[in-house]
Amino acid sequence: NRQDADIHNKPSLALENISLKTISKIICEMMQLSLEDVSSVSQSKRVTLARSMIAYYGHYHAKYSFNDISAVVAREPAS
């Protein structure tokens, strides 16, 4: 089926060759935060959103483990 073939040929957001630290820096820059902000105890909406974005892009697009991600955002892996 042609439509199925088109779906499989679309580019994906593959970030496997980008370090988690670089992903974090890019997100922090876009959110106007520092890496220290995302590893702080702050629960502000911007900081929480940045942590969520780091987890999302780090895990689902760059294939990092939740243990790796939790080290960057200074959280327990289960949180």
XYZ file of N, CA, C and O in Angstrom:
316
model
N 0.850 -1.182 0.000
C 0.000 0.000 0.000
C 0.889 1.237 0.000
O 1.765 1.392 0.833
N 0.655 2.137 -0.937
C 1.490 3.342 -1.087
C 1.448 4.226 0.160
O 2.460 4.759 0.581
N 0.283 4.387 0.750
C 0.150 5.253 1.924
C 0.991 4.709 3.083
O 1.653 5.461 3.781
N 0.984 3.402 3.280
C 1.804 2.797 4.333
C 3.289 3.015 4.069
O 4.060 3.281 4.979
N 3.693 2.915 2.809
C 5.098 3.129 2.456
C 5.516 4.558 2.746
O 6.621 4.803 3.229
N 4.640 5.530 2.487
C 4.955 6.932 2.764
C 5.162 7.174 4.250
O 6.040 7.923 4.657
N 4.359 6.538 5.088
C 4.483 6.709 6.539
C 5.855 6.234 7.015
O 6.503 6.873 7.824
N 6.308 5.108 6.488
C 7.578 4.537 6.931
C 8.793 5.282 6.380
O 9.882 5.156 6.911
N 8.635 6.080 5.339
C 9.743 6.811 4.750
C 9.886 8.229 5.285
O 10.812 8.931 4.914
N 8.988 8.660 6.149
C 9.074 10.017 6.684
C 10.211 10.087 7.696
O 10.445 9.138 8.441
N 10.909 11.219 7.721
C 12.013 11.336 8.682
C 11.476 11.363 10.109
O 10.387 11.871 10.375
N 12.231 10.794 11.011
C 11.841 10.805 12.417
C 12.756 11.770 13.164
O 13.761 12.234 12.643
N 12.394 12.050 14.383
C 13.206 12.925 15.220
C 14.203 12.046 15.967
O 14.035 11.742 17.138
N 15.226 11.597 15.267
C 16.228 10.710 15.846
C 17.333 11.542 16.487
O 18.012 12.306 15.809
N 17.470 11.418 17.785
C 18.468 12.194 18.513
C 19.530 11.300 19.152
O 20.223 11.733 20.064
N 19.663 10.075 18.678
C 20.581 9.122 19.305
C 22.031 9.597 19.325
O 22.811 9.171 20.166
N 22.402 10.470 18.401
C 23.795 10.931 18.326
C 24.038 12.232 19.086
O 25.108 12.820 18.969
N 23.057 12.676 19.843
C 23.188 13.914 20.615
C 23.206 13.554 22.088
O 22.364 12.782 22.563
N 24.162 14.114 22.811
C 24.270 13.787 24.232
C 23.078 14.345 25.000
O 22.461 15.338 24.603
N 22.786 13.706 26.108
C 21.688 14.160 26.956
C 21.972 15.549 27.507
O 21.070 16.375 27.645
N 23.228 15.837 27.762
C 23.604 17.164 28.251
C 23.306 18.225 27.180
O 22.807 19.303 27.488
N 23.590 17.926 25.924
C 23.304 18.859 24.835
C 21.805 19.064 24.677
O 21.344 20.199 24.513
N 21.038 17.986 24.742
C 19.577 18.101 24.674
C 19.090 18.995 25.809
O 18.274 19.891 25.602
N 19.615 18.781 26.995
C 19.230 19.583 28.167
C 19.596 21.048 27.983
O 18.790 21.940 28.286
N 20.780 21.315 27.461
C 21.213 22.701 27.237
C 20.317 23.407 26.225
O 19.956 24.568 26.406
N 19.945 22.717 25.166
C 19.082 23.306 24.139
C 17.712 23.644 24.731
O 17.182 24.737 24.526
N 17.152 22.705 25.463
C 15.843 22.944 26.080
C 15.931 24.082 27.090
O 15.069 24.968 27.102
N 16.972 24.102 27.911
C 17.139 25.178 28.886
C 17.268 26.528 28.192
O 16.678 27.527 28.627
N 18.019 26.574 27.117
C 18.184 27.830 26.374
C 16.841 28.311 25.828
O 16.501 29.492 25.945
N 16.076 27.392 25.258
C 14.771 27.757 24.703
C 13.796 28.207 25.795
O 12.969 29.076 25.566
N 13.925 27.622 26.982
C 13.025 27.952 28.091
C 13.587 29.080 28.961
O 12.978 29.456 29.954
N 14.764 29.597 28.581
C 15.446 30.655 29.333
C 15.686 30.240 30.785
O 15.392 30.967 31.735
N 16.237 29.031 30.922
C 16.580 28.474 32.222
C 18.034 28.028 32.197
O 18.624 27.870 31.130
N 18.588 27.789 33.358
C 19.934 27.224 33.443
C 19.823 25.737 33.767
O 18.770 25.264 34.214
N 20.910 25.010 33.565
C 20.926 23.598 33.949
C 20.730 23.462 35.457
O 20.150 22.486 35.928
N 21.196 24.452 36.195
C 21.005 24.436 37.647
C 19.524 24.548 38.001
O 19.057 23.956 38.976
N 18.771 25.311 37.202
C 17.328 25.448 37.443
C 16.623 24.091 37.352
O 15.802 23.756 38.204
N 16.941 23.318 36.319
C 16.241 22.043 36.144
C 16.670 20.998 37.169
O 15.934 20.046 37.425
N 17.822 21.178 37.775
C 18.244 20.234 38.813
C 17.944 20.758 40.219
O 18.291 20.124 41.204
N 17.272 21.901 40.295
C 16.922 22.486 41.594
C 15.640 21.847 42.135
O 15.018 21.018 41.487
N 15.226 22.286 43.316
C 13.989 21.785 43.922
C 12.761 22.559 43.435
O 11.641 22.245 43.822
N 12.954 23.537 42.574
C 11.856 24.369 42.090
C 10.759 23.528 41.439
O 11.040 22.560 40.729
N 9.520 23.928 41.696
C 8.382 23.278 41.057
C 7.602 24.265 40.190
O 6.423 24.059 39.898
N 8.283 25.342 39.759
C 7.616 26.321 38.894
C 7.209 25.643 37.587
O 7.800 24.639 37.178
N 6.210 26.201 36.937
C 5.701 25.596 35.697
C 6.772 25.495 34.630
O 6.874 24.486 33.931
N 7.587 26.543 34.473
C 8.637 26.533 33.434
C 9.678 25.459 33.717
O 10.113 24.747 32.805
N 10.095 25.350 34.969
C 11.109 24.358 35.324
C 10.541 22.947 35.162
O 11.200 22.059 34.614
N 9.324 22.750 35.612
C 8.683 21.437 35.475
C 8.509 21.058 34.009
O 8.754 19.912 33.617
N 8.110 22.015 33.186
C 7.969 21.761 31.752
C 9.319 21.417 31.129
O 9.424 20.482 30.324
N 10.358 22.138 31.494
C 11.697 21.853 30.958
C 12.132 20.441 31.340
O 12.664 19.704 30.499
N 11.911 20.042 32.579
C 12.256 18.675 33.007
C 11.485 17.646 32.190
O 12.045 16.629 31.774
N 10.214 17.919 31.971
C 9.383 16.996 31.194
C 9.883 16.887 29.758
O 9.918 15.797 29.188
N 10.272 18.013 29.191
C 10.783 18.004 27.810
C 12.107 17.253 27.725
O 12.341 16.502 26.769
N 12.967 17.444 28.713
C 14.243 16.715 28.736
C 13.971 15.216 28.816
O 14.583 14.421 28.093
N 13.031 14.824 29.671
C 12.688 13.406 29.807
C 12.104 12.861 28.507
O 12.480 11.780 28.042
N 11.194 13.616 27.893
C 10.547 13.161 26.659
C 11.560 12.993 25.529
O 11.682 11.918 24.931
N 12.291 14.053 25.214
C 13.243 13.974 24.106
C 14.400 13.031 24.435
O 14.871 12.308 23.562
N 14.830 13.044 25.682
C 15.927 12.157 26.076
C 15.561 10.693 25.978
O 16.350 9.873 25.506
N 14.365 10.344 26.400
C 13.979 8.931 26.409
C 13.404 8.471 25.072
O 13.864 7.482 24.509
N 12.399 9.158 24.564
C 11.689 8.667 23.387
C 12.392 8.953 22.070
O 12.184 8.235 21.095
N 13.243 9.966 22.023
C 13.908 10.291 20.756
C 15.411 10.021 20.788
O 16.009 9.792 19.753
N 16.024 10.061 21.966
C 17.464 9.821 22.046
C 17.782 8.487 22.709
O 18.937 8.093 22.785
N 16.748 7.812 23.221
C 16.876 6.455 23.767
C 17.715 6.370 25.043
O 18.317 5.341 25.329
N 17.768 7.449 25.817
C 18.449 7.393 27.108
C 17.531 6.732 28.125
O 16.305 6.809 28.020
N 18.130 6.094 29.120
C 17.338 5.447 30.163
C 16.825 6.498 31.142
O 17.359 7.610 31.231
N 15.802 6.120 31.890
C 15.282 7.040 32.896
C 16.317 7.292 33.990
O 16.339 8.364 34.589
N 17.197 6.338 34.230
C 18.289 6.557 35.193
C 19.227 7.659 34.708
O 19.641 8.509 35.488
N 19.559 7.649 33.419
C 20.415 8.693 32.846
C 19.744 10.059 32.967
O 20.366 11.046 33.358
N 18.472 10.107 32.620
C 17.726 11.366 32.632
C 17.585 11.895 34.049
O 17.747 13.087 34.305
N 17.296 10.999 34.982
C 17.096 11.439 36.371
C 18.374 12.051 36.944
O 18.297 12.951 37.788
N 19.521 11.622 36.477
C 20.781 12.204 36.945
C 20.917 13.659 36.483
O 21.411 14.512 37.218
N 20.440 13.955 35.275
C 20.526 15.307 34.739
C 19.574 16.270 35.467
O 19.922 17.400 35.756
N 18.378 15.788 35.775
C 17.382 16.642 36.408
C 17.345 16.482 37.933
O 16.469 17.037 38.587
N 18.308 15.744 38.470
C 18.444 15.541 39.923
C 17.155 15.046 40.564
O 16.664 15.617 41.529
N 16.607 13.986 39.996
C 15.389 13.380 40.520
C 15.587 11.881 40.626
O 16.471 11.305 40.008
N 14.711 11.234 41.379
C 14.711 9.772 41.440
C 14.149 9.261 40.115
O 13.235 9.862 39.554
N 14.665 8.128 39.612
C 14.190 7.610 38.327
C 12.682 7.354 38.268
O 12.076 7.484 37.226
N 12.065 7.058 39.390
C 10.629 6.732 39.389
C 9.744 7.972 39.426
O 8.539 7.882 39.287
N 10.331 9.173 39.603
C 9.487 10.359 39.747
C 9.260 11.084 38.445
O 9.830 10.821 37.446
